[in-house]
XYZ file of C-alpha atoms in Angstrom:
442
model
C 15.514 15.934 -20.960
C 15.039 15.428 -17.135
C 14.899 18.597 -14.959
C 18.291 19.647 -13.597
C 19.347 17.833 -10.615
C 19.747 19.348 -7.019
C 21.087 18.253 -3.720
C 17.805 17.825 -2.269
C 16.600 15.792 -4.996
C 19.712 13.647 -4.993
C 19.186 13.010 -0.926
C 15.784 11.626 -1.207
C 17.145 8.572 -3.303
C 19.454 7.476 -0.646
C 19.213 6.339 3.074
C 20.944 8.851 5.351
C 24.055 6.523 5.787
C 24.361 5.861 1.975
C 24.046 9.606 1.282
C 26.689 10.537 3.900
C 29.237 8.121 2.346
C 28.319 9.274 -1.050
C 29.172 12.882 -0.392
C 32.729 11.937 1.185
C 33.635 10.022 -1.925
C 32.520 13.131 -3.975
C 34.053 15.765 -1.640
C 37.567 13.331 -1.546
C 37.541 13.571 -5.555
C 36.699 9.896 -6.020
C 34.775 10.506 -9.022
C 36.449 10.414 -12.197
C 36.149 10.369 -15.977
C 32.503 11.312 -15.722
C 31.444 11.599 -19.449
C 28.073 11.982 -20.933
C 27.310 9.421 -23.966
C 25.184 11.324 -26.657
C 23.924 8.010 -28.101
C 22.848 6.191 -25.070
C 21.977 9.636 -23.248
C 23.511 8.357 -20.176
C 26.463 9.392 -18.009
C 29.454 6.995 -17.254
C 31.998 7.531 -14.464
C 34.503 5.872 -12.521
C 34.498 5.813 -8.644
C 37.591 5.194 -6.584
C 36.956 2.932 -3.701
C 38.354 -0.322 -2.248
C 38.793 -0.783 -6.059
C 37.571 1.116 -9.331
C 34.027 0.714 -9.880
C 32.144 1.795 -12.977
C 28.777 3.607 -12.512
C 26.124 4.171 -15.455
C 23.317 6.999 -14.834
C 20.525 7.335 -17.060
C 18.229 10.495 -16.447
C 14.854 11.113 -18.103
C 11.202 12.259 -17.565
C 10.583 8.998 -15.735
C 13.579 9.323 -13.192
C 16.749 7.873 -12.888
C 18.004 4.395 -13.842
C 21.182 3.516 -12.598
C 23.729 0.764 -12.088
C 27.257 0.048 -10.577
C 29.368 -3.044 -10.613
C 30.208 -2.896 -6.744
C 28.951 -6.016 -4.688
C 26.584 -3.990 -2.626
C 24.637 -2.648 -5.617
C 22.629 -5.536 -6.181
C 21.883 -6.067 -2.334
C 19.652 -3.444 -1.472
C 16.435 -1.704 -2.956
C 18.429 1.758 -2.927
C 21.492 2.591 -4.999
C 24.942 2.877 -3.629
C 27.294 5.509 -1.931
C 29.108 5.556 -5.671
C 26.112 6.215 -7.460
C 25.390 9.091 -5.106
C 28.952 10.346 -5.643
C 28.451 10.140 -9.370
C 25.188 12.207 -9.096
C 26.632 14.767 -7.008
C 29.349 15.288 -9.588
C 26.721 15.650 -12.459
C 24.981 18.363 -10.350
C 28.246 20.059 -9.808
C 28.567 20.061 -13.364
C 25.284 21.281 -14.477
C 25.564 24.270 -11.938
C 28.919 25.327 -13.223
C 27.664 25.508 -17.076
C 24.380 27.411 -15.989
C 22.170 24.358 -16.888
C 23.247 24.281 -20.369
C 22.270 21.035 -22.162
C 24.390 18.204 -21.318
C 25.201 17.567 -25.016
C 26.951 20.903 -25.379
C 28.679 21.097 -22.034
C 29.910 17.489 -21.154
C 29.938 15.584 -24.382
C 33.694 15.799 -25.962
C 32.102 15.463 -29.077
C 31.285 17.882 -31.920
C 27.750 18.231 -33.350
C 29.219 16.597 -36.603
C 30.981 13.753 -34.662
C 27.614 12.999 -32.691
C 25.490 13.054 -36.066
C 28.053 10.551 -37.297
C 27.903 8.553 -34.174
C 24.066 8.390 -34.382
C 24.010 7.510 -38.279
C 26.553 4.985 -37.537
C 24.355 3.507 -34.692
C 21.182 3.617 -36.724
C 23.098 1.993 -39.824
C 24.286 -0.938 -37.491
C 20.978 -1.140 -35.927
C 19.269 -1.587 -39.345
C 21.868 -4.210 -40.477
C 21.437 -6.056 -37.547
C 17.582 -6.008 -37.984
C 18.244 -7.159 -41.582
C 20.093 -10.056 -40.441
C 17.627 -11.160 -37.732
C 14.777 -10.925 -40.482
C 16.788 -13.055 -42.602
C 17.603 -15.682 -39.992
C 13.833 -15.945 -38.900
C 13.024 -16.547 -42.791
C 15.409 -19.148 -42.931
C 14.077 -20.933 -39.564
C 10.589 -20.252 -40.732
C 11.341 -22.138 -44.261
C 12.711 -24.957 -42.412
C 9.819 -25.167 -40.347
C 7.327 -25.279 -43.243
C 9.192 -28.074 -44.866
C 9.312 -29.964 -41.539
C 5.477 -29.344 -41.295
C 5.039 -30.502 -44.694
C 7.095 -33.499 -43.955
C 5.164 -34.363 -40.891
C 1.621 -34.151 -42.192
C 2.531 -37.175 -44.595
C 4.172 -38.939 -41.929
C 0.812 -38.563 -39.870
C 2.918 -36.722 -36.754
C 2.006 -34.138 -34.783
C 2.937 -30.609 -36.315
C 5.667 -28.826 -34.219
C 5.381 -25.764 -32.695
C 7.269 -22.826 -34.283
C 9.182 -21.941 -31.112
C 10.317 -25.656 -30.739
C 12.975 -25.956 -33.326
C 14.589 -22.680 -32.262
C 14.312 -22.981 -28.460
C 17.403 -25.061 -27.797
C 20.511 -23.332 -26.380
C 18.889 -20.115 -25.515
C 19.666 -18.190 -22.405
C 16.780 -17.897 -19.937
C 16.176 -14.254 -18.980
C 15.607 -13.541 -15.237
C 12.641 -11.743 -14.556
C 11.367 -9.624 -11.780
C 7.799 -8.549 -11.350
C 6.683 -5.672 -9.245
C 3.185 -5.351 -8.398
C 1.735 -2.029 -7.236
C -1.627 -0.820 -5.631
C -2.478 2.767 -7.367
C -5.394 4.954 -6.571
C -5.814 8.023 -8.448
C -7.162 11.183 -7.579
C -10.742 10.023 -8.535
C -11.861 6.449 -9.129
C -11.120 3.020 -8.061
C -7.882 1.563 -6.931
C -6.159 -0.256 -9.842
C -3.419 -3.138 -9.726
C -0.472 -2.070 -11.852
C 2.626 -4.342 -12.896
C 6.049 -3.553 -13.654
C 8.777 -5.821 -14.744
C 12.594 -5.716 -14.919
C 14.483 -8.048 -17.049
C 18.101 -9.318 -17.818
C 20.544 -12.256 -18.086
C 21.589 -11.986 -14.581
C 21.234 -8.369 -13.426
C 17.926 -7.100 -14.153
C 16.988 -3.750 -15.998
C 13.984 -1.681 -15.403
C 11.771 -2.036 -18.585
C 10.726 1.768 -18.893
C 8.486 1.123 -21.781
C 6.706 -2.171 -20.651
C 4.212 -2.426 -23.748
C 6.401 -1.701 -26.433
C 9.097 -4.209 -24.888
C 6.346 -6.939 -24.732
C 5.245 -6.330 -28.127
C 8.603 -6.802 -29.483
C 8.634 -9.886 -27.522
C 5.713 -11.192 -29.267
C 6.738 -10.135 -32.617
C 10.213 -11.747 -31.987
C 12.219 -8.535 -32.429
C 15.276 -7.420 -30.730
C 14.935 -4.568 -28.119
C 17.849 -2.410 -26.532
C 18.132 -1.580 -22.899
C 21.606 -0.266 -22.190
C 24.994 -0.860 -23.598
C 25.583 -3.751 -21.541
C 22.399 -5.673 -22.504
C 19.743 -5.779 -25.416
C 17.008 -8.453 -25.720
C 17.432 -10.863 -28.685
C 14.826 -13.174 -29.523
C 17.589 -15.664 -31.097
C 19.530 -16.044 -28.018
C 17.171 -15.049 -25.138
C 13.943 -17.065 -23.787
C 11.541 -16.742 -20.734
C 10.481 -19.372 -18.343
C 7.232 -21.069 -18.956
C 5.793 -19.149 -15.679
C 6.812 -15.338 -17.110
C 5.521 -16.353 -20.593
C 2.189 -16.870 -18.934
C 2.020 -13.532 -17.088
C 3.633 -11.920 -20.424
C 0.343 -13.363 -22.354
C -1.829 -11.968 -19.476
C -0.471 -8.427 -19.842
C -1.043 -8.664 -23.471
C -4.570 -9.684 -22.836
C -5.070 -7.026 -20.241
C -3.943 -4.462 -23.051
C -6.311 -5.987 -25.604
C -9.247 -6.105 -23.335
C -8.891 -2.370 -22.369
C -8.685 -1.362 -25.705
C -12.068 -3.331 -26.422
C -13.255 -1.833 -23.492
C -12.631 1.711 -24.589
C -14.228 1.255 -27.782
C -17.415 -0.038 -26.127
C -17.434 2.517 -23.374
C -17.518 6.215 -23.295
C -15.415 6.092 -19.913
C -13.079 3.333 -19.431
C -11.882 1.758 -15.945
C -8.547 2.988 -16.309
C -7.966 6.761 -15.693
C -5.879 8.390 -18.084
C -3.631 9.863 -15.137
C -2.630 6.289 -14.421
C -0.882 5.778 -17.956
C 2.684 5.074 -17.378
C 4.932 3.516 -19.718
C 6.601 1.531 -17.036
C 3.552 -0.271 -16.187
C 0.285 -2.225 -17.332
C -3.272 -2.162 -15.722
C -4.577 -5.324 -14.860
C -7.961 -6.193 -16.336
C -10.577 -7.027 -13.848
C -11.306 -9.782 -16.219
C -8.094 -11.483 -15.329
C -7.556 -10.549 -11.844
C -8.066 -14.045 -10.345
C -5.700 -15.598 -12.708
C -3.214 -13.010 -12.340
C -3.164 -13.093 -8.583
C -3.052 -16.710 -8.491
C 0.039 -16.848 -10.947
C 1.477 -14.048 -8.752
C 1.150 -16.318 -5.703
C 3.285 -19.080 -7.397
C 6.496 -17.370 -7.938
C 8.524 -14.575 -6.738
C 6.763 -11.040 -6.951
C 7.309 -7.664 -5.172
C 4.176 -5.960 -4.087
C 4.380 -2.189 -3.389
C 1.429 0.320 -2.064
C 0.861 2.828 0.554
C 4.706 3.224 1.235
C 5.466 -0.351 2.151
C 7.113 -3.125 0.270
C 6.204 -6.928 0.515
C 7.942 -10.019 -0.720
C 5.590 -12.171 -2.378
C 1.771 -12.408 -2.325
C -0.967 -14.819 -1.052
C -4.430 -15.314 -2.168
C -7.384 -16.456 0.361
C -10.971 -17.493 -0.249
C -11.666 -18.135 3.346
C -12.946 -16.115 6.414
C -12.082 -12.186 6.112
C -9.687 -10.867 8.919
C -11.772 -8.354 10.262
C -12.996 -7.347 13.695
C -15.920 -5.136 14.119
C -16.242 -3.678 17.892
C -19.725 -2.640 19.152
C -19.328 -0.650 22.497
C -21.175 1.639 24.528
C -21.837 5.381 22.956
C -21.138 8.853 24.479
C -24.979 9.447 24.976
C -26.939 7.671 27.243
C -28.832 4.627 25.921
C -26.495 4.825 22.673
C -24.117 2.692 21.104
C -21.070 2.916 18.610
C -19.772 0.506 16.104
C -16.111 0.946 15.309
C -15.372 0.498 11.751
C -11.690 1.131 11.965
C -10.278 -2.434 11.414
C -11.994 -2.333 8.038
C -10.442 0.810 6.965
C -6.920 -0.325 7.714
C -7.386 -2.833 4.661
C -7.196 -1.630 1.012
C -10.483 -2.413 -0.575
C -9.989 -3.375 -4.539
C -13.608 -2.675 -5.777
C -12.952 -3.242 -9.401
C -11.548 -6.820 -8.464
C -13.625 -7.862 -5.665
C -10.445 -8.261 -3.212
C -9.460 -6.909 0.070
C -5.968 -6.664 0.985
C -4.071 -6.743 4.315
C -0.284 -6.425 3.743
C 0.551 -8.855 1.074
C -2.553 -11.185 1.592
C -5.412 -10.941 -1.013
C -8.856 -12.043 0.204
C -11.432 -12.890 -2.362
C -14.918 -11.325 -1.875
C -18.131 -12.832 -2.352
C -20.686 -10.358 -4.294
C -22.558 -9.912 -1.082
C -19.188 -9.062 0.844
C -18.389 -6.674 -1.898
C -21.646 -4.884 -1.621
C -21.458 -4.622 2.443
C -17.977 -3.150 2.155
C -18.708 -0.887 -0.502
C -21.693 0.342 1.428
C -19.342 0.726 4.695
C -16.889 2.472 2.723
C -19.181 5.047 1.320
C -20.559 5.757 4.852
C -17.213 6.514 6.370
C -16.371 8.593 3.272
C -19.591 10.733 4.030
C -19.044 11.043 7.517
C -15.333 11.379 7.819
C -15.635 9.054 10.899
C -14.940 5.264 11.670
C -17.235 5.286 14.312
C -21.039 4.526 13.717
C -23.285 6.170 16.332
C -26.496 4.203 17.187
C -29.325 5.581 18.953
C -31.760 3.770 21.424
C -34.504 3.603 18.802
C -31.983 2.360 16.165
C -30.936 -0.430 18.314
C -33.591 -2.998 16.974
C -33.093 -2.377 13.278
C -29.649 -2.297 13.751
C -29.799 -5.917 15.307
C -32.262 -7.408 12.663
C -30.792 -6.172 9.669
C -27.219 -4.783 10.126
C -25.697 -7.390 12.222
C -26.433 -10.372 10.106
C -24.640 -8.620 7.183
C -21.818 -7.404 9.153
C -21.381 -10.964 10.494
C -20.522 -12.035 6.789
C -17.524 -9.724 6.378
C -16.012 -9.944 9.830
C -16.499 -10.947 13.307
C -18.659 -8.626 15.789
C -17.455 -8.186 19.295
C -19.675 -6.567 21.868
C -18.340 -5.542 25.091
C -19.326 -7.591 27.762
C -19.814 -5.064 30.486
C -22.550 -3.713 28.431
C -24.411 -7.074 27.839
C -27.097 -6.042 30.514
C -28.009 -2.853 28.672
C -29.369 -4.726 25.688
C -31.590 -6.494 28.013
C -33.303 -3.418 29.101
C -34.210 -2.381 25.515
C -37.675 -3.533 24.318
C -35.807 -5.652 21.563
C -34.330 -7.831 24.072
C -36.180 -10.994 22.594
C -35.236 -9.881 19.204
C -31.661 -9.809 19.957
C -31.677 -13.060 21.873
C -33.287 -14.624 18.647
C -30.524 -13.247 16.694
C -28.072 -14.661 18.716
C -29.413 -17.923 18.769
C -29.042 -17.975 15.049
C -26.880 -20.700 13.775
C -25.559 -18.571 10.933
C -24.110 -15.642 13.161
C -20.529 -16.041 14.488
C -20.030 -13.983 17.672
C -17.071 -13.953 20.206
C -18.460 -15.668 23.119
C -15.463 -15.048 25.242
C -16.569 -11.368 24.906
C -20.320 -11.294 25.147
C -22.181 -13.831 27.138
C -26.246 -12.931 27.568
C -28.428 -15.221 30.228
C -31.791 -16.451 28.884
C -34.584 -15.332 31.134
């Protein structure tokens, strides 16, 4: 059971304009027939607008899952004004009943009736599971016979799924990829999913659902949709992603058995998501780049992802320092990107840049330095210039483009390391922005 709704909690779920319209609908009494369903543990209500719309709301410890049959519901990321009005009505009912449980307050059923409904529901579910088991047994027996005949006919043996795949409805799947950083440890990639025949529903327990898909078992979502392996199927691309997710779970189990501490922090555990194993990161991102996916991190949402294996989009600025004969290296551009150390990728918006082992090491060192100093500016004193140019510049050049302000080019010629600096600039392996720095040969 979720915590009691408050007006402030409801307000955060909507844009200001949608919330105001919802308040207006609520105050004008447009919400009718609000009833709590003890079997589905959800609320149902009707809202009068240009027509009568039906709203279903499910509240639990994971959050709020809602649906409305109005045209605007599927067009935006946030729920509609009808949902806002219903949530306000639920909040009013809870406050009037002093926070008593919904089953006792709003359910029109007695305890005996609720128990009978639950028992009937369980009985129907068991009968349906038995029917599906018998159907699968019949199909499997037919498959074995076909396989026996094919063996004598020297024909390739058919795959189990082939005889039953015809006529199935292909489900729509929405993948939501998230970058998550726990309080301690490295950032990880999480994947959530929504699935349905046309309208998609949040998969609240993704591993439980994928196991049901793998085992060819039915799985209930709401009163409007239940997954049935005899009626529903997935696209080839979605099947590949599902296989990757199940492999990720298996890899993590093996890793936990081999190591005292595994890569995934326990606080990340969320029944809605699965952590992508670093072993599958390259194949996973390549698959995500092929089809529609929503990427969420840092409070932003992006449609689709792209994977790059070329030059990193980084610019490192070398400029004059505050002290005489000192310089500073600005690393801010690197810090604006997300570094996925476990996976070997640097992320800019929805672009994933694959890092070489050397690039990973250099970026890791830079990140550790900034974390220690809490300052993206690296100060370089006069006596540090020569080792900086000799050892740091070539490595920095591998993770980005080094820019040196032209107005300070003469300063470098005054240092004892001038010849060393000119030699570094002449190296073919270094890439400098020649529109910014120009050094005359003596």
